[in-house]
């Protein structure tokens, strides 16, 4: 029997980062992962690397290039003749990007002397015994990082041909003429954007009555306007009554005005959320407690009900984000090593990589109102930012929310170019408990998009300089 200080089950961003941090801290570490790539070989990196963050961002970039060349280059005086889509090459590039990330993790495991086992890890006779293939590992601590899988719509199981999860949505062989998407969340919007840019007529059906309810209302309103202009059709407040898939897909639904409607499409992406993945773990066998929704129950420190068993990432409560999984992985490894790290869930940023990008951190205005917190807001539109004008990318805004009395930043919301990069400044500011005035006093390069951050921060005190 092999013994390790730490055995990590799952090699996604939660698991592989936890393993690296544990190894850095001098703990003997093993990581077990069962993913196989399209070539049938082990492919470390989990959902994020193989069928999530990485391939989606590769296709978002490629499809945006196609859209820019087709519709926006001319405005810059760049004429393109004979523009053609080579989807096979686009997919090949995406696969290459994924592979280089898989290989990067293998390199990091070797560098940090992490023992990798390919296969399904499950608890054995006790919580400190982990079985993989015909090996039994003795673990001082176990970190469960088994992630999540797509939620299927009842009556419309994924076949990855007509009814697609994220896996099929990232690997289509041709552009569908009519694409249906169920769910206008982050994944639905990103996937819908990719295929719309490549020529599909995209209709997104969403059950909730409000668009992007998780985002600040000002941002959601702006996003709805821009996406409609781009030709993304989004219907809110619908109730799906049936899905029929033969040669094409027919979705019957009740619209928000209670009328019965049918959406006929060539392919349908179902992106209605993800469910925790505890299959094959033998959690019941060792008494590992799950919560009512099937997530592994953990406290704020990611401790489960079993001694020395921890759980992180998508398989536990909280936002299903790769960087949240990573941070939990680091924090748990450090706790195992006897350190006392802290993770502030309020400063975990969210990003939607549509065009324009959407990013936020902290509280939305709706949340502040609901919690009765007194605040002031500063809003600055990218149309008044010199760099955005030079880029030709002026849709969107930055919004700062700060405590009325102390001016401490409570939330920052961005829709606009490179919002996913700009949000980092807000995260740093909030981690250091900065005030809006602090950001307003810092020199930002000119002309830069980050000046919109400064101007919005100054706007909290009604003294933006450029509007
Ligand atoms: P996972 O990445 O799911 O990894 C879990 C791993 O454990 C998998 O390899 C799985 O096969 C393996 N496993 C499961 N059970 C066992 C077992 N018993 N034994 C061995 N191995 C096992 N998040 C972002 O932050 N930014 C984004 O841009 C983003 N884009 C996304 C786009 C899409 C299309 C999707 C689907 C998701 C996206 N996400 C994004 C979410 C992100 O992918 C997840 O939050 C993240 O992957 C969670 O990491 P994890 O380590 O908890 O689990």
Short mmCIF file of N, CA, C and O in Angstrom, two decimals, residues 333-383:
data_model
loop_
_atom_site.label_atom_id
_atom_site.label_comp_id
_atom_site.label_asym_id
_atom_site.label_seq_id
_atom_site.Cartn_x
_atom_site.Cartn_y
_atom_site.Cartn_z
N UNK A 333 -4.89 23.24 1.22
CA UNK A 333 -3.52 22.70 1.33
C UNK A 333 -2.78 23.42 2.46
O UNK A 333 -2.07 22.78 3.26
N UNK A 334 -2.96 24.73 2.56
CA UNK A 334 -2.26 25.49 3.60
C UNK A 334 -2.78 25.13 4.99
O UNK A 334 -2.02 25.04 5.95
N UNK A 335 -4.09 24.88 5.08
CA UNK A 335 -4.64 24.48 6.40
C UNK A 335 -4.09 23.11 6.80
O UNK A 335 -3.77 22.89 7.97
N UNK A 336 -3.98 22.20 5.83
CA UNK A 336 -3.44 20.87 6.13
C UNK A 336 -2.00 21.02 6.65
O UNK A 336 -1.58 20.32 7.57
N UNK A 337 -1.29 21.99 6.08
CA UNK A 337 0.12 22.21 6.49
C UNK A 337 0.20 23.03 7.79
O UNK A 337 1.29 23.40 8.21
N UNK A 338 -0.92 23.33 8.37
CA UNK A 338 -0.92 24.01 9.68
C UNK A 338 -0.97 25.53 9.60
O UNK A 338 -0.85 26.20 10.63
N UNK A 339 -1.15 26.05 8.40
CA UNK A 339 -1.25 27.52 8.28
C UNK A 339 -2.69 27.97 8.52
O UNK A 339 -3.60 27.14 8.62
N UNK A 340 -2.88 29.30 8.58
CA UNK A 340 -4.23 29.82 8.85
C UNK A 340 -4.64 30.82 7.76
O UNK A 340 -4.75 32.02 8.02
N UNK A 341 -4.81 30.33 6.54
CA UNK A 341 -5.16 31.26 5.44
C UNK A 341 -6.62 31.70 5.53
O UNK A 341 -7.41 31.09 6.25
N UNK A 342 -6.94 32.72 4.75
CA UNK A 342 -8.31 33.23 4.76
C UNK A 342 -8.79 33.40 3.32
O UNK A 342 -8.03 33.83 2.46
N UNK A 343 -10.02 33.03 3.07
CA UNK A 343 -10.59 33.22 1.72
C UNK A 343 -11.86 34.06 1.86
O UNK A 343 -12.79 33.67 2.56
N UNK A 344 -11.85 35.21 1.18
CA UNK A 344 -13.01 36.10 1.25
C UNK A 344 -13.90 35.85 0.03
O UNK A 344 -13.55 36.23 -1.09
N UNK A 345 -15.02 35.19 0.24
CA UNK A 345 -15.91 34.85 -0.88
C UNK A 345 -16.50 36.09 -1.54
O UNK A 345 -16.92 36.05 -2.69
N UNK A 346 -16.52 37.21 -0.81
CA UNK A 346 -17.10 38.44 -1.36
C UNK A 346 -16.20 39.07 -2.43
O UNK A 346 -16.64 39.90 -3.20
N UNK A 347 -14.93 38.67 -2.46
CA UNK A 347 -14.03 39.30 -3.45
C UNK A 347 -13.66 38.31 -4.57
O UNK A 347 -12.63 38.47 -5.23
N UNK A 348 -14.51 37.33 -4.79
CA UNK A 348 -14.30 36.43 -5.94
C UNK A 348 -14.99 37.07 -7.15
O UNK A 348 -16.21 37.26 -7.14
N UNK A 349 -14.22 37.42 -8.17
CA UNK A 349 -14.84 38.08 -9.33
C UNK A 349 -15.58 37.10 -10.23
O UNK A 349 -15.27 35.91 -10.25
N UNK A 350 -16.54 37.60 -10.99
CA UNK A 350 -17.24 36.82 -12.02
C UNK A 350 -17.01 37.49 -13.36
O UNK A 350 -17.05 38.73 -13.43
N UNK A 351 -16.81 36.70 -14.40
CA UNK A 351 -16.60 37.27 -15.73
C UNK A 351 -17.44 36.50 -16.76
O UNK A 351 -17.51 35.28 -16.71
N UNK A 352 -18.06 37.22 -17.67
CA UNK A 352 -18.74 36.60 -18.82
C UNK A 352 -17.98 37.10 -20.05
O UNK A 352 -17.88 38.31 -20.28
N UNK A 353 -17.44 36.14 -20.83
CA UNK A 353 -16.53 36.53 -21.92
C UNK A 353 -17.26 36.75 -23.25
O UNK A 353 -16.81 36.29 -24.29
N UNK A 354 -18.40 37.42 -23.18
CA UNK A 354 -19.10 37.80 -24.39
C UNK A 354 -18.43 39.06 -24.93
O UNK A 354 -17.46 39.55 -24.38
N UNK A 355 -18.98 39.60 -25.99
CA UNK A 355 -18.49 40.90 -26.46
C UNK A 355 -19.67 41.87 -26.46
O UNK A 355 -20.63 41.64 -27.17
N UNK A 356 -19.66 42.91 -25.64
CA UNK A 356 -18.62 43.26 -24.68
C UNK A 356 -18.57 42.26 -23.52
O UNK A 356 -19.56 41.58 -23.24
N UNK A 357 -17.41 42.24 -22.85
CA UNK A 357 -17.28 41.38 -21.68
C UNK A 357 -18.04 42.00 -20.51
O UNK A 357 -18.26 43.22 -20.46
N UNK A 358 -18.40 41.12 -19.58
CA UNK A 358 -19.12 41.57 -18.38
C UNK A 358 -18.33 41.04 -17.17
O UNK A 358 -17.94 39.87 -17.17
N UNK A 359 -18.08 41.89 -16.18
CA UNK A 359 -17.33 41.42 -15.01
C UNK A 359 -17.79 42.18 -13.78
O UNK A 359 -18.15 43.36 -13.88
N UNK A 360 -17.77 41.49 -12.67
CA UNK A 360 -18.14 42.19 -11.44
C UNK A 360 -17.51 41.53 -10.22
O UNK A 360 -17.07 40.39 -10.27
N UNK A 361 -17.48 42.30 -9.14
CA UNK A 361 -17.02 41.78 -7.85
C UNK A 361 -17.80 42.51 -6.75
O UNK A 361 -18.14 43.69 -6.91
N UNK A 362 -18.08 41.79 -5.67
CA UNK A 362 -18.80 42.41 -4.56
C UNK A 362 -20.30 42.44 -4.80
O UNK A 362 -20.84 41.65 -5.57
N UNK A 363 -20.95 43.40 -4.14
CA UNK A 363 -22.42 43.43 -4.16
C UNK A 363 -22.98 44.21 -5.34
O UNK A 363 -22.37 45.19 -5.78
N UNK A 364 -24.15 43.78 -5.79
CA UNK A 364 -24.87 44.54 -6.81
C UNK A 364 -25.70 45.62 -6.11
O UNK A 364 -25.91 45.54 -4.89
N UNK A 365 -26.21 46.57 -6.90
CA UNK A 365 -27.04 47.62 -6.31
C UNK A 365 -28.31 46.99 -5.71
O UNK A 365 -28.76 47.40 -4.62
N UNK A 366 -28.88 45.98 -6.41
CA UNK A 366 -30.09 45.34 -5.87
C UNK A 366 -29.81 44.72 -4.51
O UNK A 366 -30.63 44.79 -3.59
N UNK A 367 -28.62 44.08 -4.36
CA UNK A 367 -28.30 43.44 -3.08
C UNK A 367 -28.15 44.48 -1.98
O UNK A 367 -28.64 44.29 -0.86
N UNK A 368 -27.50 45.60 -2.30
CA UNK A 368 -27.31 46.64 -1.28
C UNK A 368 -28.67 47.17 -0.82
O UNK A 368 -28.89 47.39 0.38
N UNK A 369 -29.57 47.36 -1.79
CA UNK A 369 -30.92 47.84 -1.43
C UNK A 369 -31.61 46.82 -0.53
O UNK A 369 -32.18 47.17 0.49
N UNK A 370 -31.55 45.54 -0.95
CA UNK A 370 -32.24 44.49 -0.18
C UNK A 370 -31.67 44.39 1.23
O UNK A 370 -32.40 44.10 2.18
N UNK A 371 -30.36 44.62 1.37
CA UNK A 371 -29.74 44.51 2.70
C UNK A 371 -29.83 45.82 3.49
O UNK A 371 -29.36 45.91 4.62
N UNK A 372 -30.43 46.84 2.87
CA UNK A 372 -30.62 48.12 3.56
C UNK A 372 -29.32 48.86 3.83
O UNK A 372 -29.22 49.63 4.79
N UNK A 373 -28.29 48.63 3.02
CA UNK A 373 -27.00 49.31 3.22
C UNK A 373 -27.00 50.64 2.46
O UNK A 373 -27.37 50.69 1.28
N UNK A 374 -26.58 51.70 3.15
CA UNK A 374 -26.55 53.02 2.49
C UNK A 374 -25.30 53.10 1.61
O UNK A 374 -24.20 52.77 2.06
N UNK A 375 -25.48 53.54 0.37
CA UNK A 375 -24.36 53.55 -0.57
C UNK A 375 -24.47 54.74 -1.50
O UNK A 375 -25.52 55.38 -1.61
N UNK A 376 -23.35 55.02 -2.19
CA UNK A 376 -23.38 55.99 -3.28
C UNK A 376 -22.83 55.29 -4.51
O UNK A 376 -21.99 54.39 -4.40
N UNK A 377 -23.30 55.70 -5.71
CA UNK A 377 -22.87 55.03 -6.94
C UNK A 377 -22.18 56.03 -7.87
O UNK A 377 -22.55 57.21 -7.92
N UNK A 378 -21.18 55.56 -8.58
CA UNK A 378 -20.53 56.34 -9.63
C UNK A 378 -20.53 55.53 -10.91
O UNK A 378 -20.13 54.36 -10.90
N UNK A 379 -21.03 56.12 -11.99
CA UNK A 379 -21.13 55.39 -13.26
C UNK A 379 -20.39 56.16 -14.33
O UNK A 379 -20.52 57.39 -14.42
N UNK A 380 -19.61 55.44 -15.15
CA UNK A 380 -18.90 56.10 -16.24
C UNK A 380 -19.04 55.27 -17.51
O UNK A 380 -18.74 54.07 -17.51
N UNK A 381 -19.50 55.88 -18.62
CA UNK A 381 -19.69 55.11 -19.85
C UNK A 381 -18.40 55.03 -20.68
O UNK A 381 -17.64 56.00 -20.72
N UNK A 382 -18.17 53.89 -21.33
CA UNK A 382 -16.97 53.77 -22.17
C UNK A 382 -17.02 54.72 -23.36
O UNK A 382 -15.99 55.03 -23.94
N UNK A 383 -18.23 55.21 -23.71
CA UNK A 383 -18.32 56.15 -24.85
C UNK A 383 -17.56 57.44 -24.55
O UNK A 383 -17.21 58.18 -25.46
#
